Coordinates of C-alpha atoms in Angstrom, one line a residue:
X1 CA 6.7 56.8 57.0
X2 CA 9.9 56.4 55.2
X3 CA 9.8 55.3 51.4
X4 CA 11.6 52.1 50.0
X5 CA 13.3 52.5 46.2
X6 CA 14.1 48.7 46.6
X7 CA 12.5 45.4 47.5
X8 CA 14.5 43.0 50.0
X9 CA 16.4 40.7 48.3
X10 CA 15.8 36.7 49.1
X11 CA 18.9 35.2 49.9
X12 CA 20.6 32.9 47.4
X13 CA 18.7 29.4 46.5
X14 CA 22.1 27.9 47.3
X15 CA 25.3 28.8 48.4
X16 CA 26.8 30.3 45.5
X17 CA 24.6 31.7 43.3
X18 CA 23.5 29.4 40.6
X19 CA 20.9 30.2 37.9
X20 CA 19.8 26.3 38.8
X21 CA 19.0 27.0 42.6
X22 CA 17.4 30.0 41.1
X23 CA 15.0 28.5 38.8
X24 CA 13.4 25.7 40.4
X25 CA 13.1 27.2 43.7
X26 CA 11.4 30.0 41.5
X27 CA 9.1 27.7 39.6
X28 CA 8.3 25.3 42.3
X29 CA 7.1 28.4 43.9
X30 CA 4.7 29.5 41.4
X31 CA 3.4 26.8 40.1
X32 CA 1.9 25.4 44.3
X33 CA -0.4 26.8 46.0
X34 CA -1.0 28.5 49.1
X35 CA -4.0 28.2 49.7
X36 CA -7.0 26.4 48.4
X37 CA -10.0 28.8 46.9
X38 CA -12.8 26.1 45.7
X39 CA -15.0 29.1 43.6
X40 CA -12.7 30.7 41.1
X41 CA -14.5 30.9 38.6
X42 CA -18.4 34.0 37.9
X43 CA -19.7 31.9 35.7
X44 CA -19.8 28.4 37.2
X45 CA -20.9 30.2 40.0
X46 CA -24.0 31.8 38.5
X47 CA -24.2 28.8 36.3
X48 CA -23.0 29.7 32.8
X49 CA -20.6 27.3 31.6
X50 CA -19.0 29.8 29.4
X51 CA -15.7 31.0 29.6
X52 CA -12.6 33.3 29.4
X53 CA -10.0 32.1 27.0
X54 CA -7.8 32.2 29.6
X55 CA -8.6 31.0 32.8
X56 CA -8.7 34.2 35.4
X57 CA -9.1 32.9 38.8
X58 CA -10.6 34.6 41.2
X59 CA -11.2 33.5 44.7
X60 CA -14.9 33.3 45.1
X61 CA -15.1 31.7 48.9
X62 CA -17.1 33.4 51.4
X63 CA -14.9 33.8 53.3
X64 CA -12.7 36.5 51.7
X65 CA -15.0 39.6 51.3
X66 CA -15.3 39.5 46.6
X67 CA -17.7 37.8 46.2
X68 CA -20.2 39.6 49.0
X69 CA -18.7 42.7 47.2
X70 CA -19.7 41.3 44.7
X71 CA -23.5 40.6 45.9
X72 CA -24.1 44.1 46.8
X73 CA -22.8 45.3 43.8
X74 CA -19.8 47.1 45.1
X75 CA -17.4 45.2 43.9
X76 CA -14.4 47.1 41.5
X77 CA -12.4 45.7 39.1
X78 CA -9.0 47.2 37.1
X79 CA -8.0 45.8 34.1
X80 CA -4.9 46.5 32.8
X81 CA -3.9 45.6 29.1
X82 CA -2.9 46.2 25.6
X83 CA -5.1 45.6 22.8
X84 CA -6.5 42.8 23.9
X85 CA -9.2 41.2 22.2
X86 CA -10.2 38.9 24.8
X87 CA -12.2 40.8 27.2
X88 CA -15.2 38.4 28.6
X89 CA -13.9 37.5 32.5
X90 CA -14.0 42.0 31.8
X91 CA -17.8 41.3 30.9
X92 CA -19.3 38.6 32.8
X93 CA -17.7 40.9 36.2
X94 CA -19.6 43.5 35.1
X95 CA -22.7 41.9 34.5
X96 CA -22.9 41.5 38.0
X97 CA -22.5 44.0 38.5
X98 CA -18.9 45.2 39.5
X99 CA -17.6 48.2 38.7
X100 CA -15.5 47.5 35.8
X101 CA -12.4 49.8 34.5
X102 CA -9.9 48.5 31.6
X103 CA -7.0 50.5 30.9
X104 CA -5.9 50.4 26.9
X105 CA -3.2 53.4 25.8
X106 CA -4.6 52.0 22.1
X107 CA -8.3 53.5 22.4
X108 CA -9.3 56.6 20.7
X109 CA -10.4 57.9 23.2
X110 CA -8.9 59.5 26.7
X111 CA -12.8 57.7 28.3
X112 CA -15.7 55.4 27.2
X113 CA -18.2 54.0 28.8
X114 CA -19.6 51.2 27.9
X115 CA -22.8 50.0 29.2
X116 CA -24.1 51.1 33.4
X117 CA -20.5 49.5 34.5
X118 CA -17.6 49.1 32.4
X119 CA -15.3 51.8 31.6
X120 CA -12.5 52.6 28.7
X121 CA -9.4 55.0 29.6
X122 CA -6.4 55.5 27.4
X123 CA -4.5 55.1 30.0
X124 CA -1.5 52.7 30.6
X125 CA -0.5 51.9 34.3
X126 CA 3.4 52.2 34.6
X127 CA 6.0 52.3 37.7
X128 CA 7.0 55.3 37.4
X129 CA 4.6 58.8 36.4
X130 CA 5.8 61.0 33.7
X131 CA 8.6 63.9 34.3
X132 CA 7.1 67.3 32.6
X133 CA 10.3 68.3 32.5
X134 CA 11.4 65.4 30.3
X135 CA 10.6 66.2 26.3
X136 CA 10.5 62.5 26.0
X137 CA 7.7 62.0 29.2
X138 CA 5.5 63.8 27.9
X139 CA 5.0 61.8 24.4
X140 CA 4.0 59.7 27.0
X141 CA 1.4 62.0 29.9
X142 CA -1.1 59.1 29.4
X143 CA 1.1 57.0 31.6
X144 CA 0.1 56.5 35.5
X145 CA 1.4 54.4 38.5
X146 CA -2.0 52.6 39.9
X147 CA -1.5 55.8 43.2
X148 CA -1.8 58.3 41.4
X149 CA -5.1 56.6 39.1
X150 CA -6.0 55.5 42.2
X151 CA -5.6 59.5 44.1
X152 CA -7.4 61.4 41.1
X153 CA -10.2 58.7 39.9
X154 CA -10.5 59.0 44.3
X155 CA -10.7 55.5 44.4
X156 CA -8.7 53.9 47.7
X157 CA -10.1 50.1 46.8
X158 CA -9.9 47.6 44.1
X159 CA -11.0 44.4 45.2
X160 CA -9.7 43.1 41.3
X161 CA -6.4 44.1 40.4
X162 CA -6.2 42.5 36.9
X163 CA -2.6 42.5 34.2
X164 CA -1.4 41.3 31.0
X165 CA 0.9 43.7 30.1
X166 CA 3.3 42.0 27.8
X167 CA 6.5 42.3 30.1
X168 CA 5.7 46.2 32.1
X169 CA 3.9 43.0 35.1
X170 CA 7.6 42.9 37.9
X171 CA 8.3 46.6 37.8
X172 CA 4.5 47.4 37.8
X173 CA 4.7 44.6 41.0
X174 CA 7.7 46.7 42.1
X175 CA 6.1 49.5 42.5
X176 CA 2.4 48.8 44.3
X177 CA 4.8 47.1 46.3
X178 CA 7.2 50.2 47.8
X179 CA 4.7 52.0 47.8
X180 CA 2.0 49.9 49.4
X181 CA -0.7 50.1 47.7
X182 CA -1.1 46.9 47.0
X183 CA -2.4 46.8 50.2
X184 CA -5.3 48.5 48.9
X185 CA -6.0 45.9 46.6
X186 CA -8.1 42.7 47.2
X187 CA -7.1 40.1 44.3
X188 CA -4.4 39.7 41.9
X189 CA -4.3 38.2 38.6
X190 CA -1.2 39.2 36.5
X191 CA -0.1 36.8 34.0
X192 CA 3.8 37.1 34.1
X193 CA 6.2 36.0 31.3
X194 CA 9.8 34.5 31.8
X195 CA 10.9 35.0 28.7
X196 CA 12.8 38.0 29.5
X197 CA 13.9 39.4 32.0
X198 CA 10.9 42.0 31.6
X199 CA 11.0 45.7 30.5
X200 CA 14.2 47.4 33.0
X201 CA 14.8 44.2 35.0
X202 CA 18.5 43.9 34.5
X203 CA 21.2 40.9 36.2
X204 CA 22.2 38.1 34.9
X205 CA 20.2 35.3 34.4
X206 CA 20.1 33.8 38.6
X207 CA 20.3 38.0 39.6
X208 CA 16.7 38.2 38.0
X209 CA 15.2 35.4 39.6
X210 CA 16.7 35.4 42.7
X211 CA 14.6 39.7 42.3
X212 CA 11.5 37.8 40.7
X213 CA 11.1 35.6 43.5
X214 CA 12.0 38.1 45.8
X215 CA 9.4 39.9 44.5
X216 CA 6.7 37.4 45.2
X217 CA 7.5 36.7 48.5
X218 CA 7.0 39.8 49.5
X219 CA 3.4 40.2 48.2
X220 CA 2.9 37.0 50.8
X221 CA 4.9 39.1 53.7
X222 CA 1.6 41.4 53.0
X223 CA -0.8 38.7 53.4
X224 CA -1.2 37.3 50.0
X225 CA -2.0 33.6 49.0
X226 CA -1.4 31.7 46.2
X227 CA -4.2 30.5 45.5
X228 CA -4.8 29.4 41.2
X229 CA -1.6 29.1 39.1
X230 CA -2.4 28.2 34.7
X231 CA 0.7 27.7 32.9
X232 CA 0.4 28.3 29.7
X233 CA 1.4 25.7 27.3
X234 CA 0.1 27.6 24.3
X235 CA 2.9 29.7 24.7
X236 CA 7.0 28.7 24.2
X237 CA 8.8 26.8 26.4
X238 CA 10.9 28.9 26.7
X239 CA 12.9 30.3 30.0
X240 CA 15.4 33.7 30.3
X241 CA 16.0 32.7 25.8
X242 CA 17.0 29.2 27.1
X243 CA 14.4 26.3 26.6
X244 CA 14.9 25.1 30.2
X245 CA 13.2 24.0 33.2
X246 CA 10.4 22.5 31.5
X247 CA 8.8 26.2 31.7
X248 CA 5.9 27.5 30.1
X249 CA 7.8 31.7 29.0
X250 CA 4.0 32.0 30.6
X251 CA 2.5 31.6 33.4
X252 CA -1.1 32.7 35.0
X253 CA -0.6 33.6 38.8
X254 CA -3.5 34.3 40.9
X255 CA -3.3 36.1 44.9
X256 CA -5.6 36.6 47.3
X257 CA -4.8 39.8 50.3
X258 CA -6.1 37.8 52.8
X259 CA -6.3 40.5 55.3
X260 CA -9.7 41.8 53.7
X261 CA -12.6 38.9 55.2

C-alpha cells in the first residue's frame, strides 16, 4: 500500500482564488447535514433529561452499528481533550457500558481507571509520533498518533472518536485520513475552530479554507456523512481573525461512517 503524504486538494471554489467563495462553500458545507439521524442523544434514548453542556451528538439510529454495540456492551469511545471539566458525555457513555478512554496530557498519573468502564490516559493524540533522536521531542514522549495508540492498546476499532483539541483537530484529522486510521472509526465528533488556521496549517486565508474543505471532502470519500452540526454562538464570531461571514469561531460536527452497518 502506498503511503500518502498529502490529501487531495479540491478545485478552487471560483476561477481565481477568493476568500469569499472559499468561505461560503466551506460554511455551507459544515452547516448542511448529509444524512438524517433521528436519535442523536444518549440521554434521551435512556429517558434521562440531563444533557451535557455541549451537544456531542452521536447517531443512535438502528441502521448503524453504534446502538447495537452499546446494547451488547461492546462499544468503545476515545475522547481527546485538554483539562476539560465537562465530562458528562463520557460518563453517560461509560454508564451505558461503553469502554471509555479519555486522553488528557494534564492528568497526574500515566493511566487511571475510574469505575468499571472509564480510563484516563496521560497521553496527547497528535499527528506525529515523537522522534527519540530529537532532544526537544523527548519532552513530548506522551504525544502519539492515534494509529500508534491503537496498536499499543490492541484496539482494532473505535465506535466513537470525540475530539476537542483547541485547533489541533485539522492536522489530527489529516493524519487519520492519510494513514487510513479513519476507517477504524465508526463515528467522529469533532469541535472545529476556524478563528485561525490551526496548528501547523499554513498559507493565505483562501488556501487555508480550501484545505479545511478538502479534508472534510476526504471524509466524505471514505463514506463518512455529516449528520449533525452545531454553531456555538457563545464563542466569538470570528473567521480567520475577521468578523466576517456570520460565522462562529467554533462548530461541533458529527459524522457517521456509513460502512459500519
